PDB file of C-alpha atoms in Angstrom:
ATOM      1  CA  UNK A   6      78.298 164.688   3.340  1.00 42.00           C
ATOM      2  CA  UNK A   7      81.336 163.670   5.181  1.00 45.00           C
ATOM      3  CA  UNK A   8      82.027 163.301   8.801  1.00 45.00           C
ATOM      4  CA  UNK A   9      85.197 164.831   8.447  1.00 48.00           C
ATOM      5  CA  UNK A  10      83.811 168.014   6.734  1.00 48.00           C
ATOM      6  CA  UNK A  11      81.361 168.523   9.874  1.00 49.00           C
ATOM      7  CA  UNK A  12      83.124 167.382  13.117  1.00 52.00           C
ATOM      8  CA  UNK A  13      81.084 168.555  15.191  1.00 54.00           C
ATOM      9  CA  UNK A  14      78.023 166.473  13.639  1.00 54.00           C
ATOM     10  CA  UNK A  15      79.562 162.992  14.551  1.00 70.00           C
ATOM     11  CA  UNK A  16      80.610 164.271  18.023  1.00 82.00           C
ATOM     12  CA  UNK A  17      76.995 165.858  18.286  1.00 82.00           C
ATOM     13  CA  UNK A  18      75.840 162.304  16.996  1.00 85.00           C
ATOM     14  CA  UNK A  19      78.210 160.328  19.715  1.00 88.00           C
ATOM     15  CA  UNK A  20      77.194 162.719  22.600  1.00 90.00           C
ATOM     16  CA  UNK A  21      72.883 161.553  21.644  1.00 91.00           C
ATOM     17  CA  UNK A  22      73.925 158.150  21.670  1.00 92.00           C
ATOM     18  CA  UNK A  23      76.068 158.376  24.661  1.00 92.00           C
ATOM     19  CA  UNK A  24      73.272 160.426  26.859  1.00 93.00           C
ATOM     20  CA  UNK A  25      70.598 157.693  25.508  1.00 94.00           C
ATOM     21  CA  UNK A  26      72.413 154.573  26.719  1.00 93.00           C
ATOM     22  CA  UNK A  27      73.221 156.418  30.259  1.00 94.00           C
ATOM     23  CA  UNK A  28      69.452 157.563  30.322  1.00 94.00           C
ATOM     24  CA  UNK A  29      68.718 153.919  29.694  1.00 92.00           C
ATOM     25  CA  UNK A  30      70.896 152.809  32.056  1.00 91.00           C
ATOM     26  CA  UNK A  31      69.427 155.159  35.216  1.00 93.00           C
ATOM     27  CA  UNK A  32      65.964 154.224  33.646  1.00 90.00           C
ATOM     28  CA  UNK A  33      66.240 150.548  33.845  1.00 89.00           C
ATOM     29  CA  UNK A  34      68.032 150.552  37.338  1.00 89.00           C
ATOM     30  CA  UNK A  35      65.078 152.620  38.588  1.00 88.00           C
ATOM     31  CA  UNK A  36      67.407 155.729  39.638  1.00 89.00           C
ATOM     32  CA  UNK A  37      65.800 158.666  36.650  1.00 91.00           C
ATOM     33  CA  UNK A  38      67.320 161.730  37.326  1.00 91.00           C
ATOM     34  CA  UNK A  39      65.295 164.444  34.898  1.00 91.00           C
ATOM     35  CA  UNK A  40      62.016 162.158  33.862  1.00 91.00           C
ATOM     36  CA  UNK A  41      59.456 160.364  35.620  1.00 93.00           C
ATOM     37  CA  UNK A  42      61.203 156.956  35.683  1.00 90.00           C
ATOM     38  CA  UNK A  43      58.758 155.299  33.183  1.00 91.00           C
ATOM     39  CA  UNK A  44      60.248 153.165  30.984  1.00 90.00           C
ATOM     40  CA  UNK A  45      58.606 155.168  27.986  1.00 92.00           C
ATOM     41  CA  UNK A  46      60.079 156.645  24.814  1.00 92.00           C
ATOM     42  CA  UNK A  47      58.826 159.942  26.415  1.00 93.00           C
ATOM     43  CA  UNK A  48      60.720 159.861  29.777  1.00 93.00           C
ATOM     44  CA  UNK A  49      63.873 157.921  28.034  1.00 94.00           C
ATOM     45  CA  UNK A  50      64.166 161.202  25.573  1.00 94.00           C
ATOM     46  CA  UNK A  51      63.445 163.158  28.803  1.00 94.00           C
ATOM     47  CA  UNK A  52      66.122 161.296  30.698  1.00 94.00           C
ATOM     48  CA  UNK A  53      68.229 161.544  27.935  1.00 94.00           C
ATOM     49  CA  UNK A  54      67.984 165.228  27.895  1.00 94.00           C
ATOM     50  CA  UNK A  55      66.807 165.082  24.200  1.00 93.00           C
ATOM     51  CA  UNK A  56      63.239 165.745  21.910  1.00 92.00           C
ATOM     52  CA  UNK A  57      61.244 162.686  22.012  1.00 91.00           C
ATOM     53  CA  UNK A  58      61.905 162.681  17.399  1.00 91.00           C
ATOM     54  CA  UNK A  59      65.495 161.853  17.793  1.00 88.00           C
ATOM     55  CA  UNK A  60      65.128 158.601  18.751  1.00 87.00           C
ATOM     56  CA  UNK A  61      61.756 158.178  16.998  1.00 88.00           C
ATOM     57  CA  UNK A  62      63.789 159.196  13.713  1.00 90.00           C
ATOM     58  CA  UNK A  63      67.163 159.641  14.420  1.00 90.00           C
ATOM     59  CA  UNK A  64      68.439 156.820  16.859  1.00 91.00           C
ATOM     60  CA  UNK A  65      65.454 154.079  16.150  1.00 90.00           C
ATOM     61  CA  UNK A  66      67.865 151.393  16.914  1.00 91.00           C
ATOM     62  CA  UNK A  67      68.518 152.811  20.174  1.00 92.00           C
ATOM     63  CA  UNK A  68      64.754 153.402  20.802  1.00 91.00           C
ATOM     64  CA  UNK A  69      63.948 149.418  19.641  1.00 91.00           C
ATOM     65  CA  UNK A  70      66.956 148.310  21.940  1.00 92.00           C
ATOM     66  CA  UNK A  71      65.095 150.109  24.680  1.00 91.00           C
ATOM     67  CA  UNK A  72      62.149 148.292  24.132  1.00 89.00           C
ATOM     68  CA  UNK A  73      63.758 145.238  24.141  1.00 90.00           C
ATOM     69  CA  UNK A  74      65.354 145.529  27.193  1.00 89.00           C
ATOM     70  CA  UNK A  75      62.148 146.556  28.877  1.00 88.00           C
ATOM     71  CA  UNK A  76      60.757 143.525  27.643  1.00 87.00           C
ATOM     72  CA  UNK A  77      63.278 141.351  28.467  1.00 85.00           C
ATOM     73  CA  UNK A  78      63.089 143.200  32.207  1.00 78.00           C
ATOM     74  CA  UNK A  79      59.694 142.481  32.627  1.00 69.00           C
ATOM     75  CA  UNK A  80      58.989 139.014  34.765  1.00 69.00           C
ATOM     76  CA  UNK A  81      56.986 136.192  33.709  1.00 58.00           C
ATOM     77  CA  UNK A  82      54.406 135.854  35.338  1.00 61.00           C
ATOM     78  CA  UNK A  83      54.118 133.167  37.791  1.00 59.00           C
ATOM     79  CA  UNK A  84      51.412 131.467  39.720  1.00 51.00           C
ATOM     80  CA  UNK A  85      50.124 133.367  42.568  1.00 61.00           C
ATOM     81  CA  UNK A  86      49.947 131.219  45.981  1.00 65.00           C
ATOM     82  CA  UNK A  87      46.302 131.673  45.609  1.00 68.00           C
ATOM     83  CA  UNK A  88      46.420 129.971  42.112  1.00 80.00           C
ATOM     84  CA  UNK A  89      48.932 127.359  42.435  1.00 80.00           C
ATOM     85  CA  UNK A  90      46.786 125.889  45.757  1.00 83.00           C
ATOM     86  CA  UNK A  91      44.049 125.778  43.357  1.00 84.00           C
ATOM     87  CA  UNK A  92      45.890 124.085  40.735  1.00 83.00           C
ATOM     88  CA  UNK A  93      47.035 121.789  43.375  1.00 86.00           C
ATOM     89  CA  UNK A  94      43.804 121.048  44.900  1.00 88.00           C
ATOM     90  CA  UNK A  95      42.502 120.553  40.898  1.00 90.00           C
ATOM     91  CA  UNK A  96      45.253 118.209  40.709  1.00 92.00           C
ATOM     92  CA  UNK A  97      44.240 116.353  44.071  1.00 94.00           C
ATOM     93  CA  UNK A  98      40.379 115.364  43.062  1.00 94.00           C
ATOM     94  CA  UNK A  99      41.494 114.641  39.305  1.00 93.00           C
ATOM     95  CA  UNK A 100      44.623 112.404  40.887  1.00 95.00           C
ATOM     96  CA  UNK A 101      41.328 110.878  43.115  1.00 95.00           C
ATOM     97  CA  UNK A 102      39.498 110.218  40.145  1.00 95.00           C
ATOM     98  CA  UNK A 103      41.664 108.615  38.331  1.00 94.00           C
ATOM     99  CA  UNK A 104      42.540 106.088  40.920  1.00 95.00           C
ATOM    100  CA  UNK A 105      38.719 105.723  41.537  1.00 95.00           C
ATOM    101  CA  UNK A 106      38.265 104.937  37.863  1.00 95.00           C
ATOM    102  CA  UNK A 107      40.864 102.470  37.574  1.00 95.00           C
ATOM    103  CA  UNK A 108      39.926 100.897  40.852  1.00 94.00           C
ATOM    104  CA  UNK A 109      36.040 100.372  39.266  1.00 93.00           C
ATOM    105  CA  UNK A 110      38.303  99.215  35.781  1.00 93.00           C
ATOM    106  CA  UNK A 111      40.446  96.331  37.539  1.00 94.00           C
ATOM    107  CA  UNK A 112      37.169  95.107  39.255  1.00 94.00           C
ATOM    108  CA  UNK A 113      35.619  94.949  35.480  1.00 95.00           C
ATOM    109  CA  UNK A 114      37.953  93.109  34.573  1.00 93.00           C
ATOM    110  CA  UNK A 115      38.519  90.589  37.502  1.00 95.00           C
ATOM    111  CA  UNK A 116      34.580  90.055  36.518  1.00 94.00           C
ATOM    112  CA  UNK A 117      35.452  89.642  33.065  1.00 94.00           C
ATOM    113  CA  UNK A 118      38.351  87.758  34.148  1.00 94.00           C
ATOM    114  CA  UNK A 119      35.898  85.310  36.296  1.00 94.00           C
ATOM    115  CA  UNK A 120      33.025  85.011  33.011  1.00 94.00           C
ATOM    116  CA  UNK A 121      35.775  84.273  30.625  1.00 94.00           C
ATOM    117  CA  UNK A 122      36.871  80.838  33.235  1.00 95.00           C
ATOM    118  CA  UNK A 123      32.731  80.149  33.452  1.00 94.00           C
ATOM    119  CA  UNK A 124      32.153  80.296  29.970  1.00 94.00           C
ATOM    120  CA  UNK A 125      35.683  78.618  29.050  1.00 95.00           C
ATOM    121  CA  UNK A 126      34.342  75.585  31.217  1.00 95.00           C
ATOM    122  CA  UNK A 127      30.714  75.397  30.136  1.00 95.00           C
ATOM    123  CA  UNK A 128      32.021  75.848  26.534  1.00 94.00           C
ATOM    124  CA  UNK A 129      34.706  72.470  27.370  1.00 94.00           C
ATOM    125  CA  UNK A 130      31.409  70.990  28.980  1.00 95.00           C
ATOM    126  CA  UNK A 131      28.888  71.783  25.450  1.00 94.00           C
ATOM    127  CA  UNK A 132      31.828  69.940  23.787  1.00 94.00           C
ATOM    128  CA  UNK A 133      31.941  67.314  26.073  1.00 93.00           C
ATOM    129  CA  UNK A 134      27.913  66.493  26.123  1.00 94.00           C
ATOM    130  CA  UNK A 135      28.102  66.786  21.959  1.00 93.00           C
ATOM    131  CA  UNK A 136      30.886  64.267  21.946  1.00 92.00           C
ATOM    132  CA  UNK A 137      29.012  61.963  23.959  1.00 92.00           C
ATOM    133  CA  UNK A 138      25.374  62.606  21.741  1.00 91.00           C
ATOM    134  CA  UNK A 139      27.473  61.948  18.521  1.00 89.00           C
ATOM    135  CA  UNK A 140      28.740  58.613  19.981  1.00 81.00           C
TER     136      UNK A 140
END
C-alpha cells in the first residue's frame, strides 16, 4: 500500500521511531523515565512507551543500533591496580633474570674467549715443534 493512502500509518511509523531514539537517548544517559534503566530491549520498548515486538519485528534496525551503542558504551576493561602491580612485579624478576642470564652468558664467553687464545697458541706451538721434527 501507499503512504499517501494511509497518513496516519507513516506518522504512526515516525512517532515509534521518534519515541525509540528519545528512549535511547534517556536510556544511555542513565536518566529512564518509565523503565528500569537497563539497557535491555525490554526496558528500551518500556522507555519507549511501546510492546517489546515492534522493535523485535518492526524497527530491528533501531533495536540492532541499540545494541551497538550499548556495546560501544561499555569500557574496556583495564588492569586493576591490583593486577598491573603484579604485572609489574612479573616484569621486575623476569627483567632480573634476564640480566642474570646474560651476565652468566658474557662470562661464557670471556672463558671461551680466553680457551680460544690458549688453544690458538698451543696450536702455533704443535706447528712450531712439527716444523722443527721435520727439519
Amino acid at each position: 500500500m501507499n503512504a499517501r493512502a494511509h497518513p496516519d500509518v507513516d506518522s504512526e511509523g515516525a512517532a515509534e521511531v521518534k519515541a525509540i531514539t528519545d528512549a535511547m537517548v534517556r536510556l544511555l544517559i542513565g536518566v529512564p523515565l518509565y523503565s528500569d534503566g537497563n539497557l535491555t530491549i525490554v526496558s528500551l520498548a518500556a522507555e519507549a512507551g511501546l510492546r517489546r515486538n515492534k522493535l523485535t519485528h518492526k524497527h530491528s534496525g533501531l533495536k540492532d543500533l541499540f545494541y551497538a551503542l550499548v556495546k560501544a558504551r561499555d569500557p574496556l576493561p583495564e588492569l586493576e591496580p591490583e593486577t598491573a602491580q603484579a604485572h609489574a612485579a612479573k616484569n621486575q624478576k623476569d627483567l632480573a633474570r634476564v640480566r642474570a642470564e646474560r651476565d652468566g652468558l658474557r662470562t661464557q664467553l670471556q672463558l671461551m674467549a680466553r680457551i680460544v687464545q690458549v688453544l690458538e697458541i698451543e696450536n702455533h706451538q704443535l706447528k712450531d715443534t712439527n716444523r722443527n721434527v721435520r727439519e
